[in-house]
Amino acid sequence: AQSVAQPEDQVNVAEGNPLTVKCTYSVSGNPYLFWYVQYPNRGLQFLLKYITGDNLVKGSYGFEAEFNKSQTSFHLKKPSALVSDSALYFCAVRPVTGTASKLTFGTGTRLQVTL
Amino acid sequence: GAGVSQSPRYKVAKRGQDVALRCDPISGHVSLFWYQQALGQGPEFLTYFQNEAQLDKSGLPSDRFFAERPEGSVSTLKIQRTQQEDSAVYLCASSGRTATNEKLFFGSGTQLSVL
């Protein structure tokens, strides 16, 4: 069975500072990894994905994530946080092989960026 | 429309009532997914369609839950004899292809409250 762990319920950071939202995963075989963001009263929006290749993936709104196979991690990062980045962030995983349907999400991390 | 549309946005049901939730995916999208998101949790997979074929319904929590996509576009999730534990946000997502590495486009969800 596949699973995702987001160990922090909330991350607080001051605007302009770098941010990291942590994610570790468990899956049989190689993973496809995703980050989605959820703003209030909005659906989840895709940020970025890791499929293969370069371990550093760049996505929307200046976000990036680093795939670390040995640590089974896919932490989300941004060099300089904005107040508008405040939202709920979800990490998700599905195995490379197998059915297309099994995307498993973490419980989410609330990012709070303050002035 | 430009995105995934779900209706109604909110639904209040008395325990024991049947409800039907509608999803209009992005036009032409082959894959359609239903997820259930309980308060404070990440989305959990319910079922997956590829065109009109329901290829995976392993996430449906009981036989009270039924989903269909008869013409390969609009989908309906039906819950019979609703229970309080069915209260959640029901998310629909679609993607343009069947590949497992495709990003999903989510609707804003239907918030179901069972009294």
CSV table of C-alpha atoms in Angstrom, one decimal:
chain,number,residue,atom,x,y,z
A,1,ALA,CA,0.0,0.0,0.0
A,2,GLN,CA,1.2,3.5,-0.7
A,3,SER,CA,1.1,6.4,1.8
A,4,VAL,CA,2.2,9.9,2.3
A,5,ALA,CA,3.3,11.6,5.6
A,6,GLN,CA,3.2,15.4,6.1
A,7,PRO,CA,4.6,15.7,9.6
A,8,GLU,CA,3.7,19.3,10.1
A,9,ASP,CA,0.1,20.4,10.5
A,10,GLN,CA,1.2,24.1,10.1
A,11,VAL,CA,4.3,26.0,9.0
A,12,ASN,CA,4.7,29.6,9.9
A,13,VAL,CA,7.1,31.8,8.0
A,14,ALA,CA,7.7,35.5,7.6
A,15,GLU,CA,7.3,37.1,4.2
A,16,GLY,CA,10.6,37.2,2.3
A,17,ASN,CA,12.0,34.2,4.2
A,18,PRO,CA,12.5,30.8,2.6
A,19,LEU,CA,9.9,28.1,3.3
A,20,THR,CA,10.0,24.3,3.4
A,21,VAL,CA,7.0,22.0,3.6
A,22,LYS,CA,8.0,18.5,4.3
A,23,CYS,CA,6.7,15.3,2.7
A,24,THR,CA,7.8,11.7,2.9
A,25,TYR,CA,6.2,8.8,1.0
A,26,SER,CA,6.0,5.0,0.9
A,27,VAL,CA,5.2,3.2,-2.4
A,28,SER,CA,6.1,0.0,-4.1
A,29,GLY,CA,8.6,0.6,-6.8
A,30,ASN,CA,9.3,4.0,-8.3
A,31,PRO,CA,6.9,6.9,-7.5
A,32,TYR,CA,5.2,9.7,-9.3
A,33,LEU,CA,5.0,12.6,-6.8
A,34,PHE,CA,2.8,15.7,-6.8
A,35,TRP,CA,2.2,18.8,-4.8
A,36,TYR,CA,-1.2,20.5,-4.8
A,37,VAL,CA,-2.4,23.7,-3.1
A,38,GLN,CA,-5.9,24.4,-1.8
A,39,TYR,CA,-7.1,27.9,-1.2
A,40,PRO,CA,-10.3,28.6,0.8
A,41,ASN,CA,-13.4,27.6,-1.0
A,42,ARG,CA,-11.4,26.6,-4.0
A,43,GLY,CA,-10.5,23.2,-5.5
A,44,LEU,CA,-7.0,21.8,-5.3
A,45,GLN,CA,-4.6,23.3,-7.8
A,46,PHE,CA,-1.6,21.5,-9.3
A,47,LEU,CA,1.8,23.0,-8.3
A,48,LEU,CA,4.4,20.5,-9.6
A,49,LYS,CA,5.2,16.9,-10.2
A,50,TYR,CA,8.2,14.6,-10.2
A,51,ILE,CA,8.2,11.9,-12.9
A,52,THR,CA,11.8,11.1,-13.7
A,53,GLY,CA,15.1,12.9,-14.3
A,54,ASP,CA,16.3,15.9,-12.4
A,55,ASN,CA,15.7,15.6,-8.7
A,56,LEU,CA,14.9,19.3,-8.4
A,57,VAL,CA,11.5,20.1,-9.9
A,58,LYS,CA,10.3,23.6,-10.6
A,59,GLY,CA,6.6,24.4,-10.6
A,60,SER,CA,4.1,27.2,-10.4
A,61,TYR,CA,4.3,30.4,-8.4
A,62,GLY,CA,8.1,30.0,-7.8
A,63,PHE,CA,7.7,26.8,-5.9
A,64,GLU,CA,10.1,23.9,-6.3
A,65,ALA,CA,10.5,20.5,-4.8
A,66,GLU,CA,13.4,18.1,-4.3
A,67,PHE,CA,13.1,14.4,-4.8
A,68,ASN,CA,15.3,12.4,-2.5
A,69,LYS,CA,15.1,8.7,-3.2
A,70,SER,CA,17.2,7.5,-0.3
A,71,GLN,CA,15.2,9.5,2.2
A,72,THR,CA,11.9,8.9,0.4
A,73,SER,CA,11.2,12.6,0.6
A,74,PHE,CA,9.7,15.2,-1.7
A,75,HIS,CA,9.9,18.5,0.3
A,76,LEU,CA,8.3,21.6,-1.2
A,77,LYS,CA,10.4,24.8,-1.1
A,78,LYS,CA,10.3,28.4,-2.1
A,79,PRO,CA,13.2,30.8,-1.7
A,80,SER,CA,11.1,33.8,-0.7
A,81,ALA,CA,7.6,33.4,0.8
A,82,LEU,CA,4.7,35.7,0.0
A,83,VAL,CA,1.6,36.4,2.1
A,84,SER,CA,-0.4,35.2,-0.8
A,85,ASP,CA,1.2,31.8,-0.5
A,86,SER,CA,-0.8,31.1,2.7
A,87,ALA,CA,-2.9,28.1,1.9
A,88,LEU,CA,-3.2,24.3,2.5
A,89,TYR,CA,-0.6,22.2,0.8
A,90,PHE,CA,-1.0,18.5,-0.1
A,91,CYS,CA,1.7,16.1,-1.2
A,92,ALA,CA,0.5,13.1,-3.2
A,93,VAL,CA,2.0,9.9,-4.6
A,94,ARG,CA,1.2,7.1,-7.0
A,95,PRO,CA,3.3,4.2,-8.2
A,96,VAL,CA,4.8,4.3,-11.7
A,97,THR,CA,3.3,0.9,-12.4
A,98,GLY,CA,-0.2,-0.2,-11.6
A,99,THR,CA,-3.6,1.4,-12.2
A,100,ALA,CA,-4.0,5.1,-13.0
A,101,SER,CA,-6.4,5.7,-10.2
A,102,LYS,CA,-4.4,5.3,-7.0
A,103,LEU,CA,-3.3,8.8,-6.1
A,104,THR,CA,-2.8,9.0,-2.4
A,105,PHE,CA,-2.7,12.3,-0.6
A,106,GLY,CA,-1.2,13.4,2.7
A,107,THR,CA,-3.2,15.1,5.4
A,108,GLY,CA,-2.0,18.5,4.4
A,109,THR,CA,0.1,21.3,5.8
A,110,ARG,CA,-1.2,24.7,6.4
A,111,LEU,CA,1.3,27.4,5.4
A,112,GLN,CA,0.9,30.7,7.2
A,113,VAL,CA,3.0,33.6,5.8
A,114,THR,CA,3.0,36.8,7.9
A,115,LEU,CA,4.3,40.3,7.3
B,1,GLY,CA,-16.6,25.8,-19.1
B,2,ALA,CA,-13.0,26.4,-18.5
B,3,GLY,CA,-12.7,24.2,-15.4
B,4,VAL,CA,-14.3,21.3,-13.6
B,5,SER,CA,-17.7,22.2,-12.3
B,6,GLN,CA,-19.5,20.6,-9.4
B,7,SER,CA,-23.1,21.1,-8.2
B,8,PRO,CA,-24.5,21.7,-5.8
B,9,ARG,CA,-21.9,23.6,-3.9
B,10,TYR,CA,-23.5,22.8,-0.6
B,11,LYS,CA,-26.0,20.0,0.3
B,12,VAL,CA,-27.7,19.5,3.5
B,13,ALA,CA,-29.5,16.1,3.9
B,14,LYS,CA,-31.4,14.5,6.7
B,15,ARG,CA,-30.1,11.1,7.7
B,16,GLY,CA,-31.6,8.4,5.5
B,17,GLN,CA,-32.1,10.7,2.5
B,18,ASP,CA,-30.6,9.9,-0.9
B,19,VAL,CA,-28.4,12.5,-2.5
B,20,ALA,CA,-26.9,13.0,-6.0
B,21,LEU,CA,-23.8,15.0,-6.7
B,22,ARG,CA,-22.9,16.2,-10.2
B,23,CYS,CA,-19.6,16.7,-11.9
B,24,ASP,CA,-19.0,18.4,-15.2
B,25,PRO,CA,-15.3,17.7,-16.2
B,26,ILE,CA,-13.3,19.7,-18.6
B,27,SER,CA,-14.6,19.0,-22.1
B,28,GLY,CA,-12.7,16.2,-23.7
B,29,HIS,CA,-11.1,14.9,-20.6
B,30,VAL,CA,-10.9,11.1,-20.6
B,31,SER,CA,-10.3,10.4,-17.0
B,32,LEU,CA,-12.6,11.3,-14.1
B,33,PHE,CA,-12.0,10.8,-10.4
B,34,TRP,CA,-14.1,11.2,-7.3
B,35,TYR,CA,-12.5,11.9,-3.9
B,36,GLN,CA,-13.9,12.3,-0.4
B,37,GLN,CA,-12.3,14.9,1.9
B,38,ALA,CA,-13.2,14.8,5.5
B,39,LEU,CA,-12.6,17.9,7.7
B,40,GLY,CA,-8.9,18.3,8.4
B,41,GLN,CA,-7.9,15.4,6.2
B,42,GLY,CA,-6.5,14.9,2.7
B,43,PRO,CA,-8.7,13.8,-0.2
B,44,GLU,CA,-9.3,10.0,-0.3
B,45,PHE,CA,-9.9,8.2,-3.5
B,46,LEU,CA,-13.4,6.9,-4.2
B,47,THR,CA,-13.6,5.8,-7.8
B,48,TYR,CA,-12.2,6.3,-11.3
B,49,PHE,CA,-13.6,6.4,-14.8
B,50,GLN,CA,-11.9,6.2,-18.1
B,51,ASN,CA,-14.5,7.6,-20.5
B,52,GLU,CA,-17.7,5.8,-19.5
B,53,ALA,CA,-16.0,2.7,-18.0
B,54,GLN,CA,-15.7,2.6,-14.2
B,55,LEU,CA,-12.3,1.0,-13.9
B,56,ASP,CA,-11.8,1.3,-10.2
B,57,LYS,CA,-14.4,1.6,-7.5
B,58,SER,CA,-12.3,0.2,-4.7
B,59,GLY,CA,-12.5,3.4,-2.6
B,60,LEU,CA,-16.3,3.5,-2.3
B,61,PRO,CA,-16.9,3.0,1.4
B,62,SER,CA,-20.1,1.0,1.1
B,63,ASP,CA,-22.7,-0.3,-1.3
B,64,ARG,CA,-24.7,2.9,-0.5
B,65,PHE,CA,-22.3,4.8,-2.7
B,66,PHE,CA,-22.7,4.5,-6.5
B,67,ALA,CA,-21.2,6.5,-9.3
B,68,GLU,CA,-21.9,6.6,-13.0
B,69,ARG,CA,-20.7,8.4,-16.2
B,70,PRO,CA,-23.0,7.0,-18.8
B,71,GLU,CA,-21.8,9.1,-21.8
B,72,GLY,CA,-18.2,9.5,-20.8
B,73,SER,CA,-18.6,13.2,-19.8
B,74,VAL,CA,-20.8,14.2,-16.9
B,75,SER,CA,-20.6,12.1,-13.8
B,76,THR,CA,-23.0,11.6,-10.9
B,77,LEU,CA,-22.1,10.3,-7.4
B,78,LYS,CA,-25.1,9.0,-5.6
B,79,ILE,CA,-25.3,8.2,-1.9
B,80,GLN,CA,-28.3,6.3,-0.7
B,81,ARG,CA,-29.6,6.4,2.9
B,82,THR,CA,-27.1,9.0,4.0
B,83,GLN,CA,-25.4,8.6,7.3
B,84,GLN,CA,-23.7,11.3,9.5
B,85,GLU,CA,-20.3,9.8,8.7
B,86,ASP,CA,-20.9,10.6,5.0
B,87,SER,CA,-20.6,14.3,5.9
B,88,ALA,CA,-17.5,15.5,3.9
B,89,VAL,CA,-16.5,17.5,0.8
B,90,TYR,CA,-16.8,15.4,-2.3
B,91,LEU,CA,-14.2,16.4,-4.9
B,92,CYS,CA,-14.3,15.6,-8.6
B,93,ALA,CA,-11.2,15.8,-10.8
B,94,SER,CA,-10.5,15.1,-14.4
B,95,SER,CA,-7.4,14.7,-16.6
B,96,GLY,CA,-6.9,14.8,-20.3
B,97,ARG,CA,-5.2,11.4,-20.6
B,98,THR,CA,-5.0,8.1,-19.0
B,99,ALA,CA,-1.4,8.2,-18.1
B,100,THR,CA,-0.6,7.9,-14.4
B,101,ASN,CA,1.7,10.9,-14.4
B,102,GLU,CA,-0.9,13.4,-15.5
B,103,LYS,CA,-1.9,16.2,-13.3
B,104,LEU,CA,-5.5,16.4,-12.1
B,105,PHE,CA,-7.9,19.4,-12.4
B,106,PHE,CA,-10.2,19.6,-9.4
B,107,GLY,CA,-13.6,21.1,-9.0
B,108,SER,CA,-14.4,23.2,-5.9
B,109,GLY,CA,-16.3,20.3,-4.4
B,110,THR,CA,-19.7,19.7,-2.9
B,111,GLN,CA,-19.9,20.0,0.8
B,112,LEU,CA,-22.3,17.5,2.1
B,113,SER,CA,-23.7,17.8,5.6
B,114,VAL,CA,-25.9,15.0,7.0
B,115,LEU,CA,-28.0,15.9,10.0
